[in-house]
Coordinates of C-alpha atoms in Angstrom, one line a residue:
M1 CA 0.0 0.0 0.0
G2 CA 1.1 3.6 -0.7
I3 CA 2.0 6.2 1.9
Q4 CA -1.3 8.1 1.5
T5 CA -3.4 4.9 1.9
W6 CA -1.5 4.0 5.1
T7 CA -1.9 7.5 6.4
F8 CA -5.6 7.5 5.9
I9 CA -5.9 4.1 7.7
L10 CA -3.7 5.0 10.7
V11 CA -4.9 8.6 11.1
G12 CA -8.5 7.4 10.6
I13 CA -8.1 4.7 13.3
T14 CA -6.5 7.1 15.8
F15 CA -9.0 9.8 15.2
A16 CA -11.9 7.4 15.7
L17 CA -10.3 6.3 19.0
Y18 CA -9.9 9.9 20.2
I19 CA -13.5 10.9 19.2
G20 CA -14.9 7.7 20.7
I21 CA -13.2 8.4 24.0
A22 CA -14.4 12.0 23.9
I23 CA -18.0 10.9 23.4
W24 CA -17.6 8.1 26.1
S25 CA -16.3 10.6 28.7
K26 CA -18.6 13.5 27.8
A27 CA -18.6 16.1 30.7
G28 CA -21.9 16.5 32.4
S29 CA -20.9 19.2 34.9
T30 CA -18.6 22.2 35.0
K31 CA -16.3 20.2 37.5
E32 CA -16.0 17.4 35.0
F33 CA -15.5 20.0 32.2
Y34 CA -12.7 21.8 34.1
V35 CA -10.8 19.1 36.1
A36 CA -12.3 15.7 35.0
G37 CA -14.2 15.6 38.3
G38 CA -10.9 15.5 40.3
G39 CA -10.8 11.7 40.2
V40 CA -8.1 10.7 37.7
S41 CA -5.4 8.1 38.7
P42 CA -1.8 9.3 39.0
L43 CA -0.6 7.0 36.2
A44 CA -3.4 8.1 33.8
N45 CA -2.8 11.7 34.8
G46 CA 1.0 11.2 34.2
L47 CA 0.3 9.9 30.7
A48 CA -2.2 12.7 29.9
T49 CA 0.3 15.4 31.3
A50 CA 3.0 14.0 29.1
A51 CA 0.8 14.2 26.0
D52 CA -0.4 17.7 27.0
W53 CA 3.2 18.7 27.5
M54 CA 4.7 17.1 24.4
S55 CA 3.2 19.3 21.8
A56 CA 4.0 19.7 18.1
A57 CA 7.0 21.7 19.3
S58 CA 8.4 18.6 21.1
F59 CA 7.4 16.1 18.4
L60 CA 8.0 18.0 15.2
G61 CA 9.8 21.2 16.1
M62 CA 12.5 20.2 18.7
A63 CA 14.3 17.6 16.6
G64 CA 14.1 20.0 13.6
I65 CA 15.6 22.9 15.5
I66 CA 18.3 20.6 17.0
A67 CA 19.0 19.2 13.5
F68 CA 19.6 22.7 12.0
S69 CA 21.1 24.4 15.1
G70 CA 23.2 21.5 16.4
Y71 CA 24.6 22.2 19.8
D72 CA 22.6 25.4 20.1
G73 CA 19.4 23.5 20.0
S74 CA 20.2 21.8 23.3
V75 CA 18.7 24.9 25.1
Y76 CA 15.2 23.5 24.3
I77 CA 16.0 20.1 25.9
M78 CA 17.6 21.7 29.0
G79 CA 14.9 24.3 29.4
W80 CA 11.8 22.2 28.8
T81 CA 12.9 19.2 31.0
G82 CA 14.4 21.3 33.7
G83 CA 11.3 23.4 33.9
Y84 CA 9.2 20.4 34.4
V85 CA 11.3 19.3 37.4
L86 CA 10.9 22.8 38.8
L87 CA 7.1 22.7 38.3
A88 CA 6.7 19.2 39.8
L89 CA 8.8 19.9 42.9
L90 CA 8.3 23.7 43.6
L91 CA 4.8 24.5 42.6
A92 CA 2.5 21.6 41.8
P93 CA 1.8 20.2 45.3
Y94 CA 1.2 23.7 46.8
L95 CA -1.2 24.7 44.0
R96 CA -3.0 21.4 44.3
K97 CA -3.4 22.0 48.1
F98 CA -4.7 25.5 47.5
G99 CA -7.4 23.7 45.5
K100 CA -8.3 26.2 42.7
F101 CA -8.9 25.0 39.2
T102 CA -7.1 27.7 37.2
V103 CA -4.1 29.9 37.5
P104 CA -6.2 33.1 37.4
D105 CA -8.4 31.6 40.1
F106 CA -5.3 31.0 42.3
I107 CA -4.0 34.5 41.7
G108 CA -7.5 36.1 42.2
D109 CA -8.0 34.4 45.6
R110 CA -4.4 34.6 46.8
Y111 CA -4.2 38.3 46.0
Y112 CA -7.8 38.9 47.1
S113 CA -8.4 41.0 44.0
N114 CA -10.5 40.8 40.9
V115 CA -8.1 43.1 39.2
A116 CA -5.3 40.6 39.8
R117 CA -7.6 37.9 38.4
T118 CA -8.3 39.9 35.3
V119 CA -4.6 40.6 34.7
A120 CA -4.0 36.8 35.1
V121 CA -6.8 36.0 32.6
I122 CA -5.2 38.4 30.1
A123 CA -1.8 36.8 30.6
A124 CA -3.3 33.3 30.3
L125 CA -4.9 34.3 26.9
F126 CA -1.6 35.8 25.7
V127 CA 0.3 32.6 26.6
S128 CA -2.3 30.2 25.3
F129 CA -2.9 31.9 21.9
T130 CA 0.8 32.1 21.2
Y131 CA 1.3 28.5 22.2
V132 CA -1.7 27.2 20.2
A133 CA -0.6 29.0 17.1
G134 CA 2.5 26.7 17.0
Q135 CA 0.2 23.6 17.4
M136 CA -2.1 24.6 14.5
R137 CA 1.0 25.3 12.3
G138 CA 2.2 21.7 13.2
V139 CA -1.2 20.2 12.2
G140 CA -1.0 22.1 8.9
V141 CA 2.5 20.8 8.1
V142 CA 1.4 17.2 8.7
F143 CA -1.8 17.4 6.7
S144 CA -0.2 19.3 3.8
R145 CA 2.2 16.4 3.1
F146 CA 0.2 13.4 3.8
L147 CA -3.2 14.5 2.5
D148 CA -1.6 16.4 -0.5
V149 CA -3.3 19.7 0.5
E150 CA -1.9 23.2 1.1
V151 CA -0.7 24.0 4.6
N152 CA -3.6 26.4 5.1
T153 CA -6.2 23.7 4.3
G154 CA -4.4 21.4 6.8
V155 CA -4.9 24.0 9.5
Y156 CA -8.7 24.2 8.7
I157 CA -9.0 20.4 9.0
G158 CA -7.1 20.4 12.3
M159 CA -9.4 23.2 13.6
A160 CA -12.5 21.2 13.0
V161 CA -11.1 18.1 14.8
V162 CA -9.8 20.0 17.9
L163 CA -13.0 21.8 18.2
F164 CA -15.1 18.7 18.1
Y165 CA -13.5 16.9 21.1
A166 CA -12.6 20.0 23.1
F167 CA -16.2 21.2 22.7
L168 CA -17.7 17.8 23.6
G169 CA -15.5 16.5 26.4
G170 CA -13.9 19.4 28.3
M171 CA -11.1 18.2 30.7
K172 CA -12.7 14.8 31.2
G173 CA -12.8 14.0 27.5
I174 CA -9.3 15.5 27.0
T175 CA -7.7 13.6 29.9
Y176 CA -8.6 10.1 28.6
T177 CA -8.1 11.1 24.9
Q178 CA -4.6 12.3 25.9
V179 CA -3.7 9.0 27.4
A180 CA -4.4 7.4 24.0
Q181 CA -2.6 10.2 22.3
Y182 CA 0.6 9.7 24.4
C183 CA 0.7 6.0 23.4
V184 CA 0.3 6.9 19.7
L185 CA 2.8 9.7 19.7
I186 CA 5.6 7.9 21.6
F187 CA 5.2 4.7 19.5
A188 CA 5.3 6.9 16.3
F189 CA 8.4 8.8 17.6
M190 CA 10.3 5.7 18.7
V191 CA 9.7 3.2 15.9
P192 CA 11.5 5.2 13.1
A193 CA 14.2 6.2 15.5
I194 CA 15.0 2.5 16.4
F195 CA 14.8 1.6 12.7
I196 CA 17.2 4.3 11.6
S197 CA 19.6 3.7 14.5
L198 CA 19.8 0.0 13.5
M199 CA 20.4 0.9 9.9
A200 CA 23.0 3.5 10.6
T201 CA 24.9 2.0 13.5
G202 CA 23.6 -1.5 14.1
N203 CA 22.4 -0.4 17.6
P204 CA 18.7 -0.4 18.3
I205 CA 18.9 2.2 21.1
P206 CA 18.8 5.7 19.4
Q207 CA 20.3 7.5 22.4
I208 CA 23.4 5.2 22.1
G209 CA 23.3 4.9 18.3
M210 CA 23.9 8.7 17.8
G211 CA 27.3 8.4 19.5
A212 CA 28.3 5.1 18.0
K213 CA 30.3 4.2 14.8
G214 CA 28.5 3.9 11.5
S215 CA 28.9 1.0 9.0
D216 CA 32.0 2.9 7.6
G217 CA 33.7 2.7 11.0
V218 CA 33.5 6.5 11.6
Y219 CA 31.6 7.9 14.6
L220 CA 28.3 9.4 13.4
L221 CA 28.9 12.8 15.1
D222 CA 32.4 13.0 13.7
K223 CA 31.0 12.2 10.2
L224 CA 28.3 14.9 10.5
D225 CA 30.8 17.5 11.8
G226 CA 33.0 16.7 8.8
L227 CA 30.1 17.0 6.3
M228 CA 29.1 20.3 7.7
T229 CA 32.6 22.0 8.0
E230 CA 33.4 20.7 4.5
L231 CA 30.4 22.8 3.1
G232 CA 31.2 25.9 5.2
F233 CA 28.7 25.3 8.1
I234 CA 29.7 25.5 11.7
A235 CA 30.5 22.0 13.1
Y236 CA 27.3 20.3 14.4
T237 CA 28.8 19.9 17.9
D238 CA 30.0 23.5 18.1
G239 CA 27.6 26.3 19.1
S240 CA 27.3 29.8 17.6
K241 CA 25.0 31.3 20.2
S242 CA 26.5 33.5 22.9
K243 CA 26.6 32.0 26.5
I244 CA 24.4 34.7 27.8
D245 CA 21.7 34.0 25.2
V246 CA 21.8 30.2 25.9
F247 CA 21.5 30.9 29.6
F248 CA 18.5 33.3 29.1
I249 CA 16.6 31.1 26.7
T250 CA 17.1 28.1 29.0
A251 CA 15.9 30.1 32.0
A252 CA 12.9 31.5 30.1
L253 CA 11.9 28.0 29.0
M254 CA 12.3 26.6 32.6
M255 CA 10.4 29.3 34.4
G256 CA 7.8 29.4 31.6
T257 CA 7.2 25.7 32.0
A258 CA 6.5 26.2 35.6
G259 CA 4.0 28.9 34.8
L260 CA 2.1 27.2 32.0
P261 CA -1.6 27.3 32.7
H262 CA -2.6 24.2 30.7
V263 CA 0.0 22.0 32.5
I264 CA -0.7 23.4 36.0
I265 CA -4.4 22.6 35.6
R266 CA -3.5 18.9 35.3
F267 CA -2.5 18.7 39.0
F268 CA -6.1 19.4 40.0
T269 CA -7.5 16.4 38.2
V270 CA -6.0 13.9 40.8
P271 CA -7.7 13.2 44.2
K272 CA -4.8 14.2 46.6
V273 CA -1.7 16.2 47.0
K274 CA 0.4 13.0 47.1
D275 CA -1.2 12.0 43.8
A276 CA -0.1 15.3 42.3
R277 CA 3.5 14.5 43.1
K278 CA 3.2 11.0 41.8
S279 CA 1.6 12.0 38.5
A280 CA 4.4 14.6 38.1
G281 CA 7.0 11.8 38.5
Y282 CA 5.2 9.5 36.0
A283 CA 4.9 12.4 33.5
L284 CA 8.6 13.2 33.8
L285 CA 9.5 9.6 33.0
F286 CA 7.2 9.5 30.0
I287 CA 8.5 12.9 28.8
A288 CA 12.2 11.7 29.2
I289 CA 11.6 8.9 26.6
L290 CA 10.9 11.4 23.8
Y291 CA 13.3 14.1 25.0
T292 CA 16.4 11.8 25.1
T293 CA 15.5 10.5 21.7
A294 CA 15.1 13.9 19.9
P295 CA 18.8 14.6 19.7
A296 CA 19.4 11.2 18.1
I297 CA 16.7 11.8 15.5
A298 CA 18.2 15.2 14.8
V299 CA 21.6 13.7 14.1
F300 CA 20.2 10.9 11.8
A301 CA 18.0 13.4 9.9
R302 CA 20.7 16.0 9.2
T303 CA 23.2 13.3 8.2
N304 CA 20.8 11.6 5.9
L305 CA 19.6 14.9 4.4
M306 CA 23.1 16.1 3.5
E307 CA 24.2 12.8 2.0
T308 CA 21.0 12.5 0.0
V309 CA 20.7 16.0 -1.6
Q310 CA 24.1 17.7 -1.6
D311 CA 25.5 18.0 -5.2
K312 CA 22.9 15.6 -6.6
P313 CA 21.2 16.4 -10.0
Y314 CA 17.6 17.5 -9.4
K315 CA 16.4 15.0 -12.0
E316 CA 17.8 12.1 -9.9
I317 CA 16.5 13.3 -6.6
P318 CA 14.2 10.8 -4.7
A319 CA 10.4 11.1 -4.8
W320 CA 10.1 12.4 -1.2
F321 CA 11.9 15.6 -2.2
T322 CA 9.4 16.5 -4.9
K323 CA 6.4 15.5 -2.7
W324 CA 7.5 18.0 0.0
E325 CA 8.3 20.5 -2.7
E326 CA 4.6 20.5 -3.7
T327 CA 3.6 21.5 -0.2
G328 CA 5.9 24.6 -0.4
L329 CA 8.0 23.4 2.6
I330 CA 11.0 22.7 0.5
A331 CA 12.2 24.8 -2.4
W332 CA 15.2 24.6 -4.7
T333 CA 16.4 27.3 -7.1
D334 CA 19.2 26.6 -9.6
K335 CA 21.3 29.7 -9.0
N336 CA 24.4 28.5 -10.9
G337 CA 22.5 26.7 -13.7
D338 CA 24.3 23.4 -13.3
G339 CA 21.1 21.4 -12.5
K340 CA 22.6 20.2 -9.2
I341 CA 21.4 21.0 -5.6
Q342 CA 23.9 23.0 -3.6
Y343 CA 23.1 23.0 0.1
L344 CA 25.4 25.6 1.6
P345 CA 25.4 28.2 4.5
G346 CA 23.1 31.2 4.2
S347 CA 19.4 31.6 3.5
A348 CA 18.3 30.5 0.0
I349 CA 15.3 33.0 0.0
E350 CA 14.5 36.5 0.9
G351 CA 11.9 36.6 3.6
K352 CA 10.4 33.8 5.8
Q353 CA 8.8 31.6 3.1
P354 CA 9.4 30.8 -0.6
Q355 CA 7.0 32.6 -3.0
F356 CA 6.3 30.2 -5.8
I357 CA 5.4 31.1 -9.4
T358 CA 3.4 28.9 -11.9
A359 CA 6.3 28.4 -14.4
R360 CA 8.6 25.4 -13.9
G361 CA 12.4 25.6 -14.1
A362 CA 14.7 23.9 -16.6
S363 CA 14.9 20.7 -14.4
G364 CA 11.2 20.7 -13.7
E365 CA 11.4 22.2 -10.3
R366 CA 8.9 24.7 -8.8
Q367 CA 10.3 28.2 -9.3
I368 CA 10.4 31.0 -6.8
N369 CA 10.6 34.7 -7.2
N370 CA 12.3 35.6 -3.9
A371 CA 15.6 33.8 -4.2
S372 CA 18.5 35.4 -2.2
T373 CA 21.9 36.3 -3.4
S374 CA 23.7 33.7 -1.2
A375 CA 25.2 30.6 -2.9
N376 CA 22.8 28.3 -1.0
E377 CA 20.1 26.9 -3.4
L378 CA 18.0 24.9 -0.9
Y379 CA 15.2 26.1 1.4
I380 CA 14.0 23.5 4.0
D381 CA 11.3 24.2 6.6
R382 CA 12.8 22.8 9.9
D383 CA 9.4 21.5 11.0
I384 CA 9.4 18.8 8.3
T385 CA 12.6 17.1 9.8
V386 CA 10.8 14.4 11.9
L387 CA 8.1 13.8 9.2
A388 CA 10.6 13.6 6.3
N389 CA 13.2 11.6 8.2
P390 CA 11.6 8.1 7.7
E391 CA 11.1 8.9 3.9
I392 CA 14.7 10.0 3.5
A393 CA 15.9 6.8 5.2
E394 CA 13.6 4.8 2.9
L395 CA 11.6 3.1 5.8
P396 CA 8.4 1.1 5.1
N397 CA 5.3 3.2 4.1
W398 CA 3.4 2.2 7.3
V399 CA 6.2 3.7 9.5
I400 CA 6.0 7.0 7.5
A401 CA 2.2 7.1 8.0
L402 CA 2.6 6.2 11.7
V403 CA 4.8 9.3 12.2
A404 CA 2.0 11.4 10.6
A405 CA -0.5 10.0 13.1
G406 CA 2.0 10.7 16.0
G407 CA 2.5 14.3 14.8
L408 CA -1.2 14.9 14.8
A409 CA -1.6 13.3 18.2
A410 CA 1.1 15.6 19.6
A411 CA -0.3 18.8 18.1
L412 CA -4.0 18.1 18.8
S413 CA -3.5 16.9 22.4
T414 CA -1.8 20.2 23.4
A415 CA -4.1 22.3 21.3
A416 CA -7.1 20.8 23.1
G417 CA -5.6 21.5 26.6
L418 CA -4.8 25.1 25.6
L419 CA -8.3 25.7 24.2
L420 CA -9.7 24.5 27.6
V421 CA -7.5 27.1 29.4
I422 CA -8.8 29.8 27.0
S423 CA -12.4 28.8 27.5
T424 CA -12.2 28.5 31.3
S425 CA -10.3 31.8 31.5
I426 CA -13.3 33.5 29.8
S427 CA -16.3 31.5 31.2
H428 CA -15.0 30.8 34.7
D429 CA -12.4 33.4 35.7
L430 CA -14.0 36.4 33.9
V431 CA -17.8 35.7 33.8
K432 CA -18.5 33.5 36.8
K433 CA -16.1 35.1 39.2
Q434 CA -16.6 38.7 38.2
I435 CA -19.4 39.6 35.7
A436 CA -22.2 37.1 36.6
P437 CA -21.5 35.3 39.9
N438 CA -25.0 33.7 39.9
I439 CA -24.7 32.1 36.4
S440 CA -26.0 28.5 36.4
D441 CA -23.8 25.5 35.8
K442 CA -25.5 24.9 32.5
K443 CA -25.0 28.4 31.2
E444 CA -21.4 28.4 32.3
L445 CA -20.7 25.2 30.4
L446 CA -22.4 26.6 27.3
L447 CA -20.3 29.8 27.6
A448 CA -17.1 27.6 28.0
R449 CA -18.0 25.9 24.7
V450 CA -18.7 29.1 22.9
A451 CA -15.3 30.5 24.1
S452 CA -13.7 27.3 22.7
L453 CA -15.2 28.1 19.3
F454 CA -13.8 31.6 19.4
A455 CA -10.4 30.3 20.5
V456 CA -10.2 27.8 17.6
V457 CA -10.9 30.5 15.0
V458 CA -8.2 32.8 16.5
A459 CA -5.8 29.9 16.8
G460 CA -6.5 28.9 13.2
Y461 CA -5.6 32.4 12.0
F462 CA -2.3 32.3 13.8
G463 CA -1.6 28.8 12.4
I464 CA -2.0 30.2 8.9
H465 CA 0.1 33.3 9.6
P466 CA 2.7 32.1 12.2
P467 CA 5.5 34.3 13.3
G468 CA 8.1 31.5 12.9
F469 CA 8.8 27.8 13.1
V470 CA 6.8 25.7 15.6
A471 CA 9.4 25.4 18.3
S472 CA 10.4 29.1 18.2
V473 CA 6.7 30.3 18.3
V474 CA 6.2 28.0 21.3
A475 CA 9.4 29.4 23.0
L476 CA 7.8 32.9 22.9
A477 CA 4.7 31.5 24.8
F478 CA 7.1 30.2 27.5
G479 CA 8.7 33.6 27.7
L480 CA 5.3 35.2 28.2
A481 CA 4.4 32.7 30.9
A482 CA 7.8 33.2 32.7
S483 CA 7.4 37.0 32.7
S484 CA 3.8 37.0 34.0
F485 CA 2.8 33.9 36.0
F486 CA 6.0 32.5 37.5
P487 CA 6.8 35.3 39.9
A488 CA 3.2 35.8 40.9
I489 CA 2.8 32.0 41.7
V490 CA 6.2 31.6 43.5
L491 CA 5.7 34.8 45.6
G492 CA 2.0 33.8 46.2
I493 CA 3.2 30.5 47.8
F494 CA 6.4 31.5 49.5
S495 CA 5.9 35.1 50.6
K496 CA 3.3 36.1 53.2
R497 CA 4.1 39.8 52.6
M498 CA 3.3 39.8 48.9
N499 CA 0.1 41.8 48.4
R500 CA -2.3 42.5 45.5
E501 CA -0.6 45.8 44.6
G502 CA 2.8 44.1 44.2
A503 CA 1.4 41.2 42.2
I504 CA -0.6 43.3 39.8
A505 CA 2.3 45.8 39.2
G506 CA 4.7 42.9 38.7
M507 CA 2.6 41.0 36.2
L508 CA 1.8 44.1 34.2
S509 CA 5.4 45.3 34.0
G510 CA 6.9 41.8 33.2
L511 CA 4.3 40.9 30.6
G512 CA 4.4 44.5 29.1
I513 CA 8.2 44.6 28.6
T514 CA 8.3 41.0 27.1
C515 CA 5.4 41.8 24.7
F516 CA 7.2 45.0 23.6
Y517 CA 10.4 43.1 22.9
I518 CA 8.7 40.3 21.0
A519 CA 6.7 42.8 19.0
K520 CA 9.8 44.8 18.1
F521 CA 12.4 42.1 17.5
K522 CA 10.4 39.0 16.5
L523 CA 7.4 40.5 14.7
G524 CA 9.0 43.7 13.5
W525 CA 5.8 45.7 14.4
L526 CA 7.7 48.5 16.1
G527 CA 10.2 50.6 14.3
S528 CA 12.0 49.8 11.1
P529 CA 12.7 46.2 10.1
E530 CA 16.4 46.9 9.8
N531 CA 16.5 47.6 13.5
A532 CA 14.9 44.3 14.4
T533 CA 17.9 42.2 13.6
A534 CA 20.1 40.3 16.0
D535 CA 22.7 43.1 15.9
H536 CA 20.2 45.3 17.7
W537 CA 19.1 42.9 20.4
W538 CA 19.5 44.2 24.0
W539 CA 22.6 42.7 25.7
G540 CA 22.6 40.1 22.9
I541 CA 19.5 38.4 24.2
S542 CA 17.1 36.9 21.6
P543 CA 13.2 37.3 21.8
E544 CA 13.0 33.6 22.9
G545 CA 15.2 34.4 25.9
F546 CA 13.8 37.8 26.9
G547 CA 11.1 36.3 29.1
T548 CA 13.8 35.8 31.7
I549 CA 14.4 39.6 31.8
G550 CA 10.6 40.1 31.9
M551 CA 10.5 37.7 34.9
L552 CA 13.3 39.6 36.7
V553 CA 11.5 42.9 36.1
N554 CA 8.3 41.3 37.5
F555 CA 10.0 40.1 40.7
I556 CA 11.8 43.4 41.3
V557 CA 8.6 45.6 40.7
A558 CA 6.4 43.2 42.7
L559 CA 8.8 43.2 45.8
L560 CA 9.3 47.0 45.6
V561 CA 5.6 47.8 45.3
A562 CA 4.7 45.3 48.1
S563 CA 7.3 46.8 50.4
I564 CA 5.8 50.3 50.3
T565 CA 2.1 49.3 50.3
K566 CA -0.2 47.7 52.9
A567 CA 0.4 44.1 54.0
P568 CA -2.2 41.4 52.9
P569 CA -5.1 40.7 55.4
V570 CA -4.3 38.3 58.2
E571 CA -6.5 35.5 56.8
V572 CA -4.6 35.6 53.5
Q573 CA -1.3 35.3 55.4
E574 CA -2.7 32.3 57.2
I575 CA -3.7 30.6 53.9
V576 CA -0.1 31.1 52.7
E577 CA 1.2 29.5 55.9
D578 CA -1.2 26.7 55.6
I579 CA -0.6 25.7 51.9
R580 CA 3.1 25.1 52.7
I581 CA 2.1 22.3 55.2
P582 CA 1.8 19.0 53.2
T583 CA -1.2 17.6 55.0
G584 CA -4.9 18.6 55.1
A585 CA -5.7 19.0 51.4
G586 CA -8.9 17.4 50.4
K587 CA -10.8 17.4 47.1
A588 CA -10.5 20.3 44.6
I589 CA -12.8 23.1 45.7
E590 CA -16.3 23.0 44.1
H591 CA -17.4 26.2 42.3

């Protein structure tokens, strides 16, 4: 059977499974919609948290960014795994004991202020929309190749599927669907990695295979370093990022992880505080399987790609290349007229994406009208690395289709969790808590579902017009979470003196400066585009790492304002004292 037939079969089976689970576990109350009724086992919650956590950025984007950045890409592994440890040990048990469903709910009650709650809602929406844009882009990339449609059409299909089961199931449907999605995505990620590791090095364990000798007796990493330096690239195992930028990106990803609303809400779906710790431990184990394999996939993919395309005549190129070319995610322009592909340093195009014209080139390639002046003739979208890797390595068609099913599972599981955060922020934290406190359960549930619809439309727009590759878009969301939520949550748990004035001022200043920096240097909305280049970054810190500066600003402003304003009421100080004692937490609070 062909790749497309296998894709339809495997994607169809997995989608039927997800939708069947969503219908089986349909939420009947707001508690089931928000936190699955608070009765999920630690193992199931660990699996669901891992699926929620391992988005398209982990499945598609991370291996791609490591493959093309080499050593520099390791910041994503350090930041995202380190942040999860921080969240599991430092914050999750205390938030679970406090017993509120959402981050804005915790901030509103801890800081005894609806203004603080509203600022937290705005921050949650900023973070979630930025994050979900990356997921929708990931869905579009998968569908564009395997259903032979344009990227934008792929995004529309993904929007419909996400909406269906987020709309129907809420947190109860999402939790059990995500358990199934974790199993699909980890199987889809590991099978090709094991295959390729065996083929390249004879070792079935990818983590060991990437550092082993190939069939030619040369260590794989040495071979890749040699291939890259020969063509003028920096060696794969050397980094080009400054130490300060590596530190700030890692810190932003770590602190952002610990402030991510859609992951924090997971710790309320278990019955007890002890279970919150257990499920965090399980999740870390399940996440580690993928995160330790991603660097191996990156090495295999980059080596295979360079050996397959460099200096090869376009007319002899394998079928996978022309298939991806049709999606617009690979482009080749014959700048020197020799009919061969030259993959060299520098960007092959002007701008972010190739602009295709209808006329074909002399070799039959799709022509573009925005080729750059650099000698590099090949444009490759980093997000296709994991998906194209099995095709480049000539693995069986069912393995290639399995990876497509895994990519969709990764993107859709996280997108559904984020849409729930968006819908609960609007229906629960904004309407129920502030505008209409007497709203009935039924109306609140309806409002949550309408908010999901609105969120899908906005997310779809950002999926079609993304500000960058999947992993870098998601990194921006982590920066926003680090600069807004992390200090407010940490100080809310560990400082009795922190009051509402300090928290509000801190969140607004941290989020404000980070949004300004992203708008100026990532999106080019403020000032001239020439001034938005890396040469003009403040202290050499990239937009992905600036969330750390925003977080420091948040801490400083919050502590300064709190020190010159009135202390919190005695009862709030007693709550802070109480949540740090590990006993006495019952069920999640009803609303």
